[in-house]
XYZ file of C-alpha atoms in Angstrom:
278
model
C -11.384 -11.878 -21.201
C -8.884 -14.711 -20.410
C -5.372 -15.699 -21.332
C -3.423 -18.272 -20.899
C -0.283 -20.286 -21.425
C 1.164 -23.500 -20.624
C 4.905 -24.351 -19.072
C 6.058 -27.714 -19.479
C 8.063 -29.440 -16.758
C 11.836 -29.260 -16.805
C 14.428 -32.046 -15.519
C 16.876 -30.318 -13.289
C 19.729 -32.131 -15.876
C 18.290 -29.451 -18.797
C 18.293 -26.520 -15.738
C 21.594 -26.694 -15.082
C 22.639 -25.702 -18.543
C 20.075 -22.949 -18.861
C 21.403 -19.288 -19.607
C 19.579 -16.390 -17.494
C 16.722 -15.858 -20.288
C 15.622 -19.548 -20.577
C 15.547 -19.904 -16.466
C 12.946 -16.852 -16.406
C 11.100 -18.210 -19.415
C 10.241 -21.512 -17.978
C 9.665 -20.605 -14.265
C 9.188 -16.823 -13.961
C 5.398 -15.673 -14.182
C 5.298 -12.034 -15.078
C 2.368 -11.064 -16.726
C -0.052 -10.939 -14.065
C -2.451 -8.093 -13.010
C -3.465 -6.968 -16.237
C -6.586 -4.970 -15.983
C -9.771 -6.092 -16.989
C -8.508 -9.387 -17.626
C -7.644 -12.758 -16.427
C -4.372 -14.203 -17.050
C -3.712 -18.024 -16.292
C -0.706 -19.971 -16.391
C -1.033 -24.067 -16.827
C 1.918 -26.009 -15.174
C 2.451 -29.220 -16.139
C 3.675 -29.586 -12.830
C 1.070 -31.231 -10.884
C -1.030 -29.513 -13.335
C -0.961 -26.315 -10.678
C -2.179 -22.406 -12.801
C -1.127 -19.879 -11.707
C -2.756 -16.359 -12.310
C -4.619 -12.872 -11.922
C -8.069 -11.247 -12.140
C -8.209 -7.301 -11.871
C -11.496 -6.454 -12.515
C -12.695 -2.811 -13.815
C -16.259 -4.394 -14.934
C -16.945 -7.644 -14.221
C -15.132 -10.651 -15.110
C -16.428 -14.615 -15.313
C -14.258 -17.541 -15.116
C -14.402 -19.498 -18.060
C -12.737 -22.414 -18.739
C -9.498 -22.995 -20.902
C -8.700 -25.473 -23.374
C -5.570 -27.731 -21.452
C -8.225 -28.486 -19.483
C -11.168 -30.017 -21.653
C -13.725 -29.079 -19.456
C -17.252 -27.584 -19.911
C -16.656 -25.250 -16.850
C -12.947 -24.183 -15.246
C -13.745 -25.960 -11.715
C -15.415 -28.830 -13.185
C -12.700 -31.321 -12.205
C -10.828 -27.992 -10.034
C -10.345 -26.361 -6.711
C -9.638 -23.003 -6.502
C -7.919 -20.347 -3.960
C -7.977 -16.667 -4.046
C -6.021 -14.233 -2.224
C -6.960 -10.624 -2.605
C -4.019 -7.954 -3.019
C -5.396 -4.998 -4.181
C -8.938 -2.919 -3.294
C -12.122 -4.650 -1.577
C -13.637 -6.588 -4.165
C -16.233 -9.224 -4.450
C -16.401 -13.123 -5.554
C -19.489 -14.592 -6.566
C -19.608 -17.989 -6.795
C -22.820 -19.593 -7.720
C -24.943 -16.711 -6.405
C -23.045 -16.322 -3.114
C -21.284 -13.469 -2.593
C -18.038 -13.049 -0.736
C -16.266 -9.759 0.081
C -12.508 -9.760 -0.198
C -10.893 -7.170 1.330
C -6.680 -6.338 1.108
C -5.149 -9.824 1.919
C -8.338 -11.607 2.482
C -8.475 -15.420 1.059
C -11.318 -17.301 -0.726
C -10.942 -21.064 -1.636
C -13.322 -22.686 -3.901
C -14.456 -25.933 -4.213
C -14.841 -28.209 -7.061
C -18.105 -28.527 -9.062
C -19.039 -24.773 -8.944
C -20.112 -23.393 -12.426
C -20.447 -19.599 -11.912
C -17.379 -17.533 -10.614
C -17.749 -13.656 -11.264
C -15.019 -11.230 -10.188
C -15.844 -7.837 -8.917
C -14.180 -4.528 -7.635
C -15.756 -2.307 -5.248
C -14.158 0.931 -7.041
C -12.675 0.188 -10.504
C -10.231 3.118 -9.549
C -8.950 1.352 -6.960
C -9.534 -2.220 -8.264
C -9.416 -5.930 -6.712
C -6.256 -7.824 -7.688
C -7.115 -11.180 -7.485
C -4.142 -13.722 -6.924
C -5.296 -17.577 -8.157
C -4.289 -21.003 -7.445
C -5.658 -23.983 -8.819
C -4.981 -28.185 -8.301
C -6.928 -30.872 -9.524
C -8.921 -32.103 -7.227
C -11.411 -35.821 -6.393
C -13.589 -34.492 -4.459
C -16.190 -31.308 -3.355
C -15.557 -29.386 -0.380
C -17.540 -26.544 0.430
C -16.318 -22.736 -0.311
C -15.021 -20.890 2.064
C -13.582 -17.313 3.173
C -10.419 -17.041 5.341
C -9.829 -13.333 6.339
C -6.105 -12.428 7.233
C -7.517 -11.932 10.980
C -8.331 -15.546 10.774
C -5.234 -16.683 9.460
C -3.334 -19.734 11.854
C -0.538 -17.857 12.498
C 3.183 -18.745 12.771
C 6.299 -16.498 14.036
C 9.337 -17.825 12.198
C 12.647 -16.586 12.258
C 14.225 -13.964 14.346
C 16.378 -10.128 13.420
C 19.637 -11.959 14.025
C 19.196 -14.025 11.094
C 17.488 -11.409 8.770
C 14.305 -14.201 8.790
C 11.520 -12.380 11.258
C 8.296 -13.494 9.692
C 4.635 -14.514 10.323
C 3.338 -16.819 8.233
C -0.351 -17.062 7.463
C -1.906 -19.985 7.020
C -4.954 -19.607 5.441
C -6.121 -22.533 3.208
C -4.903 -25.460 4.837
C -5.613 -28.386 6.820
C -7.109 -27.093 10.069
C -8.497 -24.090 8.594
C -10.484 -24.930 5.183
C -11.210 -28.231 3.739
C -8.876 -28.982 0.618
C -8.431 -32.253 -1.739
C -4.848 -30.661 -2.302
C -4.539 -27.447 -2.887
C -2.591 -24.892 0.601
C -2.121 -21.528 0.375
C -0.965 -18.751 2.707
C 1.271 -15.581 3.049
C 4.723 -14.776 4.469
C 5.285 -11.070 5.591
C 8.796 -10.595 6.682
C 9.201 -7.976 9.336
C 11.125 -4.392 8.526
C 14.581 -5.438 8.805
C 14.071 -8.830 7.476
C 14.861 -10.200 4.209
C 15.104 -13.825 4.183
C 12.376 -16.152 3.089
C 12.546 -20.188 4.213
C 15.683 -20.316 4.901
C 16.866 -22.985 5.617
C 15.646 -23.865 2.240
C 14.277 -27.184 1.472
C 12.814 -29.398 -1.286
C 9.647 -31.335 -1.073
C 9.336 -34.721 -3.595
C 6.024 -35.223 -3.117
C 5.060 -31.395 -3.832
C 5.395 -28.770 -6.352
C 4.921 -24.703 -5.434
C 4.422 -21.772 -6.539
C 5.765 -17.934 -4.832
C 3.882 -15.018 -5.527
C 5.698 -11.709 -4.547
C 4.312 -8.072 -3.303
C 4.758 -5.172 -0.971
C 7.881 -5.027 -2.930
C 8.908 -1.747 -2.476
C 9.475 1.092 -5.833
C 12.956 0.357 -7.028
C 13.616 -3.184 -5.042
C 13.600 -6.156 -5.756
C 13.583 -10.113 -4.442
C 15.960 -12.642 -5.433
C 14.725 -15.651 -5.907
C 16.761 -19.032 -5.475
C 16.234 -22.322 -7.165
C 17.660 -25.247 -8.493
C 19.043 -28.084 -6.852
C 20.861 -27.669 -3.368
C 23.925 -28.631 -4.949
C 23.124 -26.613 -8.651
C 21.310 -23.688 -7.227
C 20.456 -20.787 -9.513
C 19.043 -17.145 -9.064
C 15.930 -14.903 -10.725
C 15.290 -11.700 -10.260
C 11.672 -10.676 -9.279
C 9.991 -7.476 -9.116
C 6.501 -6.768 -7.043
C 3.200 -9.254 -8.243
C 5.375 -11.626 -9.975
C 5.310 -15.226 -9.501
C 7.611 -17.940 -10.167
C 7.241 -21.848 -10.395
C 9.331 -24.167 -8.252
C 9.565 -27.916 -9.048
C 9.551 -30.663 -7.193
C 13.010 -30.818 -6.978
C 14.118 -27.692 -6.782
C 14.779 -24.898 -3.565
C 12.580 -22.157 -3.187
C 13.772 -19.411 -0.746
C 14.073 -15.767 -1.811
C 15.907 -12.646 -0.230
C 15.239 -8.970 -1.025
C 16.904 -5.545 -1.325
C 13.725 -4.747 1.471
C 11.219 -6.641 3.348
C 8.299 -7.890 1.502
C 5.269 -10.390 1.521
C 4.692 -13.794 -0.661
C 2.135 -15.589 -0.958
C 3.123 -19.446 -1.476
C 0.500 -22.059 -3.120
C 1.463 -25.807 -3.071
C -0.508 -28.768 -4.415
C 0.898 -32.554 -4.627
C 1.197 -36.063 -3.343
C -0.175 -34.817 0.036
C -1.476 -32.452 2.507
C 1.245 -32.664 5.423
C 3.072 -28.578 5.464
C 5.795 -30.002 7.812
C 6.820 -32.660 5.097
C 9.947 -31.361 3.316
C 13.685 -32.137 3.004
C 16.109 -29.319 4.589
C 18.997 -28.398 3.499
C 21.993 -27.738 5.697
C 22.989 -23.770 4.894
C 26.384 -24.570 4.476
C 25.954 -27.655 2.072
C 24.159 -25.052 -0.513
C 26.063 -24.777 -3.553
């Protein structure tokens, strides 16, 4: 079975006069990982979903109405990061075995997408991205080992992390779509930070190895007009264009980030001074 629902875009003038319960409405994403389901969310931004297949028996893709399409990846990309138990993709006959924090990205053009566990007691949880995309690149599986890998950050600034590039340029093939994952070291608590904007692209964060009882703040907004949500473990939130996107937790933690836009360049953002945040 699928579900979705659609979030329209929001000017940062009507975000600075939201309360606490209309911020998590538009941007917080907290219904994923529902067994024996997938859930989708359709942002208008850059016309990015966001969303979550756990699958006790087997689960297709089909596609959803926003898109007006006789198959989800007809016009579609598509990347997968695996959080949960080994599991197994099959797209168009061709089977690829996810294991914990393994990634999958999916070209356009591919009809048949089944989602499988390896033990529905201990069950896949599959993490999706998806960007329009004008061309057909071929599929292809990333395993955490062959992550590119980047040390950011350092203990003095609460920031130690490795980020792991996974399905970007230099790695897999993409019309627009990146993905990778951020694990901040024990001791570390601080994601992107500096923060920084990027015009020309939206994102989305995807939070887990949240630790019982913690939690991650999550800031966004305008440098100037920032603004806070709380997140709890496999919850996602959507940052515009416009807005910051850094995070800080009560523990360390890992996020997965997915980005799609104008182009295909990770380095291209706008930082913001620390001290100019307001």
């Amino acid at each position: 079975m699928t579900k979705y629902s659609s979030r329209y875009a929001s000017s940062p003038e009507a975000v600075k006069k939201y309360d606490t319960q209309e911020l998590r409405n538009e941007f917080l994403i907290d219904d994923l990982m529902q067994e024996d389901e997938i859930v989708l969310t359709y942002s208008h931004y850059d016309r990015y979903i966001a969303g979550s297949a756990v699958p006790l028996k087997d689960l297709t893709l089909e596609s959803i109405d926003p898109l007006k399409a006789g198959y989800f990846l007809e016009r579609r990309e598509m990347g997968i990061i695996n959080v949960g138990g080994k599991g197994t993709v099959i797209v168009e006959g061709v089977s690829f075995e996810l294991a914990f924090k393994d990634a999958l990205y999916i070209g356009s053009g591919n009809q048949e997408v089944i989602f499988k566990s390896d033990d529905p007691k201990n069950p896949a949880k599959y993490y999706i991205n998806s960007a329009p995309a004008h061309s057909t690149y071929p599929t292809v599986k990333v395993s955490l080992a062959e992550a590119n890998k980047l040390e950011l950050g350092t203990m003095e600034t609460a920031n130690h992390r490795t980020v792991n590039q996974m399905i970007i340029g230099g790695v897999v093939t993409t019309c627009q779509l990146q993905m990778g994952m951020t694990e901040l070291r024990p001791g570390s608590v601080w994601n992107t930070m500096p923060a920084h904007v990027h015009d020309r692209r939206m994102e989305v964060y995807f939070y887990l190895d949240i630790p019982e009882n913690q939690a991650v703040c999550h800031f966004m907004g305008q440098p100037q007009e920032t603004r806070h949500i709380w997140m709890n473990n496999h919850q996602a939130v959507i940052s515009p264009p416009w807005s910051i996107h850094s995070g800080s937790g009560t523990s360390n933690y890992t996020f997965i980030w997915g980005m799609a836009g104008e182009n295909l360049d990770y380095g291209d953002m706008d930082v913001c001074k620390i001290t100019d945040l307001r």
